[in-house]
Amino acid sequence: MNESPFEDGDRLLLHPFDDDRFHEECGVVGVFGLDQAAAAVALGLHALQHRGQEAAGIVSFDGEEFHAHRAMGHVAGNFDRPEVMAALTGRMAIGHNRYATTGASAMRNVQPLFAELSSGGFAVAHNGNLTNAMALRRRLISRGAIFQSTSDTEVIIHLVATSTQPTLLDRFIDALKDLEGAYSFVCLTPEGLIACRDPYGFRPLVLGRLGDSWIATSETVALDVIGASFVREVEPGELVVIGSNGVSTLMPFRPERPRPCIFEQVYFSRPDSISQGLSIYEVRKRIGAELASEAPVDADMVVPVPDSGTPAAIGFAQQSGIPFELGIIRSHYVGRTFIQPGDNIRHLGVKLKHNANRPLIAGKRLVLIDDSVVRGTTSVKIVHMLREAGASEVHLRVASPPTTHSCFYGVDTPVRSKLLAANMDEAHMRDFIGVDSLAFISIDGLYRALGEPGRAARSPTRCDACFTGDYPTRLTDQEESAADLYTLIAAQ
Ligand code: SF4
């Protein structure tokens, strides 16, 4: 067995449910001016299920009252009962898929969050992560605020509630000015929807139309599923107000150079989504083609780690002329809610999620394409499985640069000390994973796949901090907790 750099390495290596991926935190949908708006929101959330599988919720407004349904679990299970949907009345609604990164995985953190403010009801759904949420929370608590959840999103409700501005919109804008980090919000008020994207545009947010109704959502696939047409992206730093008087737009922030998350292109967004005018699927194929040019290999077949490695593997195969084959078959029926095996079963190395296509790969030299290597635990398991099935050589090509830093902008990442590339150089990673050769796409190659000449070192156009450590914003909570730690150590 490979020697793990981590204390709990054995458990990580063998746990059959540990998919060792970055996880997107959330997906959001808002619909205005449509009969049964909540049903359209539920469909949109279903298309965004990949952005969060832990919980889902919808809040609607029927002109007099707000209605809410929030529950742990997948969208299909939460909104499949007619009585649930029938209770979510109204022509406007917002919804949220959650994968917990901030705040414990508990019902009280399931969004949209809702509060009755002096100016009326206010519901908010948030994709992203605030980097000063703890600092704001401490400030609000010192002034008497009582928090109901441990989610970073709740600070926005308290900031809106305590703003002295005259209107709800003014209060919301006032609150936004205190926030640092990543946020794409859709909010529901008695007047309509507010959609807002932080000045860097870390997380996506798009606008669509269906007849006279408007939709604001994380990805274009949520528009496709309800038959809406794509209008445009909400610009970084833009706030869009949608109500019975139409649509208006505000730019309330000091302008920043936008830096949307580059990992959305590599892994998070669905391949059938369009982002910044680019088809995610085509970008991933181009990443594979760049990888084939940068790190060619003599092999018999190109095999993706399904499903996320598939478009890059097609691009690699087309560029290299090596045949593309499904050498690994993925079960689509393994969910997070599947019965957890006891340790005795777990340690058998159960191959629940991926299985080798044994007759195809036996005796063959494989180029294995994966989207990323985080802790390396999945890579170890997959390479071991391919060798057991008879592959004569396994060459791993990774469709993202080495992941050396954690994300603080709404993606669930291990702490830095658990990231394989933060602990090992490429030769050690190759030995640890157990492959014949290993190569990652370069950071410039990744930008080339996005149609740019390379990474502009002084003014990069994307957030790529998990590969470079170049965080676009302050990380106030990290700085303050480090300062607290130093104070504690100094006092000892
Ligand atoms: Fe995306 Fe990585 Fe930046 Fe997080 S740190 S926003 S995952 S590029």
XYZ file of C-alpha atoms and ligand atoms in Angstrom:
500
model
C 0.000 0.000 0.000
C 1.163 3.531 -0.758
C 2.466 5.471 2.166
C 0.055 8.234 3.042
C 1.282 11.638 4.177
C -1.818 12.012 6.296
C -2.548 10.749 9.790
C -5.854 9.233 8.733
C -4.499 8.044 5.419
C -5.644 4.444 5.685
C -9.205 5.403 6.320
C -9.138 7.891 3.478
C -7.606 5.420 1.069
C -10.219 2.785 1.615
C -13.404 4.659 2.274
C -15.684 3.775 -0.643
C -17.737 6.989 -0.387
C -14.817 9.354 -0.258
C -14.768 10.891 -3.716
C -11.895 13.271 -2.913
C -13.290 16.148 -4.904
C -13.713 19.839 -4.319
C -17.425 20.344 -3.765
C -19.311 23.360 -4.992
C -21.291 24.845 -2.187
C -24.575 25.909 -3.657
C -26.908 26.620 -6.535
C -29.594 29.317 -6.575
C -32.735 30.010 -8.612
C -35.214 32.913 -8.505
C -38.369 33.239 -10.643
C -40.566 36.353 -10.957
C -43.942 36.703 -12.653
C -44.826 33.101 -13.437
C -47.832 31.060 -12.304
C -46.606 28.331 -9.972
C -43.212 29.996 -9.737
C -42.138 27.465 -7.099
C -42.553 24.588 -9.580
C -40.194 26.333 -12.016
C -37.747 26.936 -9.158
C -37.873 23.237 -8.243
C -37.075 22.278 -11.844
C -34.187 24.752 -11.899
C -32.832 23.398 -8.633
C -33.025 19.903 -10.056
C -30.817 20.989 -12.980
C -28.384 22.452 -10.418
C -28.308 19.384 -8.186
C -24.575 18.945 -8.897
C -23.930 22.222 -7.012
C -25.209 20.866 -3.709
C -26.763 17.601 -2.658
C -27.182 18.004 1.038
C -30.364 20.068 1.333
C -32.765 22.080 -0.773
C -35.365 24.736 -0.050
C -37.863 27.063 -1.717
C -39.572 30.224 -0.435
C -42.483 31.697 -2.402
C -44.603 34.853 -2.022
C -48.255 34.977 -3.088
C -48.864 38.719 -2.716
C -49.851 38.409 0.932
C -47.816 35.703 2.582
C -44.481 33.967 2.264
C -44.429 30.160 2.140
C -41.390 27.968 2.712
C -40.348 24.357 2.427
C -36.799 23.351 3.335
C -35.470 19.876 3.916
C -32.307 17.805 3.979
C -31.747 15.674 0.886
C -32.061 15.958 -2.866
C -34.442 18.221 -4.772
C -36.434 15.329 -6.243
C -37.132 13.864 -2.798
C -37.934 17.212 -1.193
C -40.385 18.504 -3.795
C -42.047 15.386 -5.193
C -45.212 15.540 -3.084
C -48.174 17.478 -4.584
C -49.149 18.887 -1.182
C -45.681 20.403 -0.730
C -45.788 22.140 -4.110
C -49.430 23.176 -3.681
C -48.525 25.034 -0.490
C -45.785 27.059 -2.243
C -48.207 29.464 -3.887
C -47.423 32.650 -5.741
C -45.908 34.092 -8.883
C -42.483 34.653 -7.369
C -40.141 32.288 -5.564
C -36.488 31.596 -4.846
C -34.701 28.325 -4.131
C -31.367 26.963 -3.015
C -29.354 23.747 -3.171
C -26.879 23.380 -0.375
C -23.613 21.632 0.138
C -22.432 22.698 3.573
C -19.127 24.509 3.740
C -19.921 27.094 6.352
C -22.154 26.141 9.225
C -22.855 22.628 10.375
C -24.953 20.372 8.228
C -28.231 20.987 9.983
C -31.780 22.001 9.195
C -31.325 25.453 10.709
C -28.727 26.227 8.027
C -30.868 25.110 5.086
C -31.618 28.021 2.763
C -33.318 30.191 1.637
C -33.093 31.948 4.998
C -36.106 34.094 5.834
C -36.815 36.912 8.277
C -39.705 39.282 8.964
C -38.053 42.681 9.022
C -39.657 46.003 9.944
C -39.821 46.710 6.196
C -41.489 43.340 5.398
C -40.450 39.766 4.678
C -36.995 39.076 3.258
C -35.664 35.722 2.007
C -32.130 35.144 0.768
C -30.343 32.329 -1.085
C -26.566 32.550 -1.276
C -23.946 30.855 -3.433
C -20.433 31.606 -2.231
C -18.702 32.150 1.048
C -18.033 35.347 2.973
C -14.428 35.680 4.099
C -15.302 38.059 6.940
C -18.453 36.313 8.212
C -16.975 35.499 11.635
C -15.741 39.068 12.131
C -19.167 40.434 11.184
C -20.901 37.904 13.399
C -18.762 38.903 16.390
C -19.583 42.562 15.760
C -23.312 41.871 15.444
C -23.418 39.671 18.553
C -21.637 42.352 20.568
C -24.518 44.656 19.594
C -27.167 42.202 20.746
C -27.905 40.137 17.610
C -29.098 36.581 18.277
C -28.187 34.137 15.506
C -30.446 31.225 14.592
C -27.962 29.394 12.371
C -24.234 28.883 11.999
C -24.352 29.795 8.304
C -22.340 32.775 7.042
C -25.426 33.863 5.085
C -27.314 34.852 8.236
C -25.058 37.865 8.763
C -26.612 39.499 5.697
C -30.064 39.272 7.288
C -28.803 40.900 10.502
C -26.993 43.598 8.553
C -30.146 44.371 6.563
C -32.253 44.327 9.745
C -29.990 46.787 11.556
C -29.317 49.179 8.666
C -30.743 52.650 9.179
C -31.414 53.222 5.483
C -35.025 54.051 4.532
C -36.004 51.287 2.062
C -35.360 47.566 2.001
C -33.300 47.933 -1.173
C -31.199 50.688 0.422
C -30.721 48.528 3.496
C -29.623 45.574 1.394
C -27.096 47.707 -0.489
C -25.876 49.138 2.818
C -25.394 45.590 4.129
C -23.550 44.431 1.012
C -20.895 47.070 1.536
C -19.773 45.301 4.718
C -19.258 41.950 2.988
C -15.962 40.467 1.825
C -15.597 37.342 -0.233
C -17.850 35.538 -2.656
C -21.569 35.951 -3.049
C -24.151 35.466 -5.725
C -27.483 36.214 -4.050
C -31.073 35.851 -5.105
C -33.441 37.525 -2.645
C -37.229 37.607 -2.412
C -39.143 40.593 -1.044
C -42.833 41.537 -1.269
C -41.868 43.748 -4.238
C -40.022 41.094 -6.246
C -36.550 39.643 -6.763
C -33.093 41.049 -6.179
C -30.138 39.302 -7.836
C -26.635 40.388 -6.911
C -23.089 39.264 -7.676
C -20.006 40.335 -5.727
C -17.550 42.742 -7.406
C -15.140 39.927 -8.348
C -17.905 37.700 -9.711
C -16.456 34.600 -8.055
C -19.593 32.538 -8.466
C -21.772 32.638 -11.586
C -25.216 34.229 -11.881
C -27.258 34.549 -15.074
C -30.547 36.128 -16.139
C -33.162 34.481 -18.313
C -36.664 35.121 -19.624
C -39.715 32.993 -20.176
C -42.438 35.098 -21.805
C -43.000 38.004 -19.414
C -41.338 36.303 -16.460
C -37.730 36.607 -15.321
C -35.320 34.052 -13.917
C -32.027 34.587 -12.075
C -29.943 31.473 -11.512
C -26.456 30.017 -11.125
C -26.116 28.321 -14.505
C -27.769 28.349 -17.916
C -28.808 24.684 -17.546
C -31.451 25.821 -15.050
C -32.885 28.073 -17.781
C -32.835 25.226 -20.306
C -34.827 22.901 -18.081
C -37.759 25.322 -17.811
C -37.598 26.440 -21.441
C -36.375 29.957 -20.625
C -34.006 31.846 -22.884
C -30.649 33.164 -21.694
C -30.586 36.970 -21.549
C -27.168 37.765 -20.075
C -24.932 37.264 -17.083
C -25.376 39.407 -14.001
C -22.148 41.419 -14.125
C -19.659 41.243 -11.268
C -20.663 44.013 -8.853
C -24.151 44.344 -10.365
C -27.438 44.323 -8.518
C -30.550 43.580 -10.586
C -33.977 44.488 -9.216
C -36.920 42.664 -10.788
C -40.448 43.810 -9.936
C -43.801 44.762 -11.389
C -42.225 47.935 -12.814
C -39.735 45.881 -14.823
C -36.027 45.304 -14.430
C -33.531 47.871 -13.211
C -29.841 47.586 -12.545
C -27.487 49.211 -10.065
C -23.709 49.108 -9.654
C -23.371 49.977 -5.960
C -19.771 48.872 -5.385
C -16.373 50.349 -6.000
C -15.299 48.710 -9.278
C -12.864 45.794 -9.036
C -11.210 43.774 -11.757
C -13.487 40.710 -12.060
C -11.960 37.353 -11.169
C -14.542 34.602 -11.608
C -13.601 31.162 -10.307
C -11.528 29.238 -12.856
C -12.515 25.930 -11.252
C -16.105 26.471 -12.428
C -14.717 25.888 -15.923
C -12.633 22.868 -14.937
C -15.087 20.992 -12.773
C -18.000 22.667 -10.964
C -20.335 23.859 -13.687
C -22.313 21.382 -15.731
C -20.692 20.733 -19.124
C -23.895 21.769 -20.926
C -23.810 25.214 -19.290
C -22.492 28.320 -21.011
C -20.336 30.682 -19.002
C -18.849 33.985 -20.154
C -19.843 33.097 -23.689
C -17.956 29.802 -23.551
C -19.401 26.304 -23.640
C -18.084 24.558 -20.535
C -17.911 21.305 -22.510
C -15.761 22.882 -25.253
C -13.455 24.490 -22.669
C -12.917 21.111 -21.008
C -12.138 19.505 -24.352
C -9.625 22.274 -25.044
C -8.048 21.661 -21.632
C -7.586 18.010 -22.674
C -6.064 19.063 -25.995
C -3.641 21.440 -24.217
C -2.701 18.646 -21.845
C -1.973 16.317 -24.790
C 0.316 18.963 -26.303
C 2.079 19.764 -23.023
C 2.516 16.209 -21.735
C 2.285 13.664 -24.592
C 2.487 9.971 -23.831
C 2.761 6.771 -25.859
C -0.301 4.686 -24.947
C -3.059 2.430 -26.313
C -6.118 4.261 -25.048
C -7.313 7.394 -23.282
C -9.538 6.581 -20.300
C -11.479 9.234 -18.348
C -12.276 9.086 -14.659
C -16.031 9.425 -15.216
C -17.935 11.620 -15.422
C -15.999 14.781 -14.739
C -12.846 13.722 -16.624
C -14.728 12.762 -19.785
C -14.715 15.998 -21.853
C -10.974 16.559 -21.185
C -10.284 12.931 -22.141
C -12.131 13.430 -25.449
C -9.981 16.511 -26.101
C -6.804 14.606 -25.205
C -7.779 11.725 -27.511
C -8.625 14.024 -30.428
C -5.371 15.953 -30.081
C -3.146 12.897 -29.580
C -4.870 10.476 -31.963
C -4.986 7.860 -29.195
C -8.418 6.138 -29.059
C -10.877 7.241 -26.362
C -12.341 4.305 -24.413
C -14.588 3.874 -21.375
C -12.104 1.890 -19.329
C -13.875 2.791 -16.085
C -17.616 2.469 -15.590
C -19.288 4.659 -13.001
C -22.352 3.651 -11.042
C -24.873 6.503 -11.067
C -26.750 5.080 -8.113
C -24.251 5.760 -5.340
C -25.550 8.653 -3.282
C -24.404 10.293 -0.099
C -27.447 8.835 1.601
C -26.526 5.241 0.719
C -26.281 3.058 3.799
C -22.859 3.578 5.325
C -20.954 0.295 5.569
C -19.431 -0.881 8.786
C -15.631 -0.873 9.094
C -15.379 -4.576 8.249
C -16.952 -3.992 4.814
C -15.346 -0.608 4.298
C -11.869 -2.047 4.615
C -12.495 -4.517 1.810
C -12.011 -1.593 -0.572
C -15.536 -1.696 -1.953
C -15.724 -0.499 -5.570
C -19.141 1.050 -5.360
C -18.672 4.087 -7.495
C -16.133 3.065 -10.139
C -15.370 -0.293 -11.679
C -12.702 -1.207 -14.250
C -13.845 -2.375 -17.684
C -11.582 -5.411 -17.308
C -11.756 -7.050 -20.782
C -11.050 -3.693 -22.429
C -8.019 -2.597 -20.429
C -6.208 -5.883 -19.685
C -2.662 -5.692 -21.067
C -3.135 -2.103 -22.309
C -1.176 1.105 -21.712
C -3.623 3.696 -20.402
C -3.643 7.488 -20.275
C -5.934 8.176 -17.354
C -7.553 11.648 -17.384
C -8.902 13.184 -14.177
C -10.118 16.729 -13.565
C -8.104 17.306 -10.392
C -6.072 15.714 -7.640
C -7.039 16.977 -4.191
C -5.811 14.597 -1.487
C -4.955 11.950 -4.037
C -7.038 9.322 -2.308
C -9.379 8.622 -5.214
C -6.473 8.541 -7.656
C -4.728 5.886 -5.551
C -7.847 3.720 -5.469
C -8.537 4.068 -9.186
C -4.971 3.365 -10.270
C -4.859 0.333 -7.980
C -8.133 -0.883 -9.514
C -6.833 -0.444 -13.074
C -3.623 -2.330 -12.322
C -5.580 -5.107 -10.635
C -7.681 -5.338 -13.809
C -4.539 -5.924 -15.866
C -3.501 -2.510 -17.238
C 0.167 -2.767 -18.199
C 0.894 0.962 -17.760
C -1.091 3.832 -16.230
C -0.118 7.417 -17.076
C -2.130 10.037 -15.191
C -2.849 13.406 -16.860
C -4.693 15.968 -14.748
C -6.923 18.658 -16.267
C -6.029 21.264 -13.645
C -2.739 22.473 -12.170
C -1.598 21.049 -8.805
C -4.069 22.101 -6.088
C -1.844 23.678 -3.481
C -4.181 26.000 -1.566
C -7.617 25.862 0.037
C -10.611 27.777 -1.276
C -12.374 30.314 0.946
C -14.920 31.404 -1.656
C -17.658 28.808 -1.388
C -15.987 25.530 -2.241
C -15.519 22.718 0.204
C -11.797 22.019 0.308
C -9.565 20.203 2.740
C -7.198 22.316 4.816
C -3.934 22.986 3.039
C -2.039 20.374 5.026
C -4.306 17.702 3.494
C -3.739 18.732 -0.125
C -1.382 16.297 -1.824
C 0.317 18.932 -3.990
C 0.946 21.135 -0.959
C 2.895 18.293 0.622
C 4.767 16.639 -2.245
C 6.555 17.469 -5.455
C 5.426 15.843 -8.693
C 7.838 12.884 -8.456
C 6.613 12.012 -4.963
C 2.991 12.398 -6.053
C 3.658 10.015 -8.962
C 5.030 7.410 -6.546
C 2.276 7.977 -4.000
C -0.491 7.563 -6.592
C 1.359 4.631 -8.141
C 1.400 5.696 -11.788
C 4.084 5.278 -14.451
C 4.008 8.994 -15.208
C 2.115 12.017 -13.948
C 1.541 15.470 -15.437
C -0.767 18.381 -14.649
C -1.851 21.028 -17.138
C 0.171 24.210 -16.595
C -1.564 27.321 -15.327
C -0.807 29.020 -18.673
C -2.206 26.013 -20.544
C -5.409 26.315 -18.528
C -5.762 29.991 -19.478
C -5.004 29.118 -23.121
C -7.899 26.655 -23.048
C -10.070 29.607 -21.998
C -8.963 31.523 -25.087
C -6.354 33.721 -23.368
C -2.644 33.861 -24.187
C -1.721 32.625 -20.708
C -1.994 33.800 -17.108
C -1.263 37.505 -16.888
C 0.834 37.438 -13.721
C 0.045 41.038 -12.761
C -3.607 41.062 -13.668
C -5.039 37.563 -13.898
C -8.578 37.468 -15.248
C -9.762 34.652 -12.980
C -9.535 33.531 -9.408
C -7.032 30.682 -9.512
C -6.008 30.878 -5.867
C -6.250 27.141 -5.218
C -3.434 26.703 -7.784
C -1.442 29.878 -7.142
C -2.242 31.120 -3.619
C -3.123 34.500 -5.165
C -6.353 35.276 -3.292
C -8.205 38.242 -4.809
C -9.658 39.498 -1.501
C -8.673 39.833 2.110
C -9.226 36.676 4.124
C -10.263 38.508 7.267
C -11.514 35.488 9.207
C -8.316 33.548 8.461
C -6.137 36.493 9.455
C -8.065 37.068 12.672
C -8.090 33.434 13.723
C -4.338 33.287 13.056
C -3.903 36.459 15.143
C -6.023 34.932 17.944
C -3.802 31.850 17.864
C -0.619 33.937 18.106
C -2.108 35.870 21.045
C -2.930 32.597 22.750
C 0.562 31.230 22.173
C 2.179 34.484 23.345
C 0.103 34.401 26.533
C 1.283 30.886 27.424
Fe -12.377 28.815 -7.526
Fe -10.078 27.926 -6.511
Fe -10.681 30.564 -6.491
Fe -11.998 28.845 -4.926
S -9.803 29.387 -4.779
S -12.890 30.507 -6.147
S -12.106 27.013 -6.227
S -10.323 29.238 -8.278
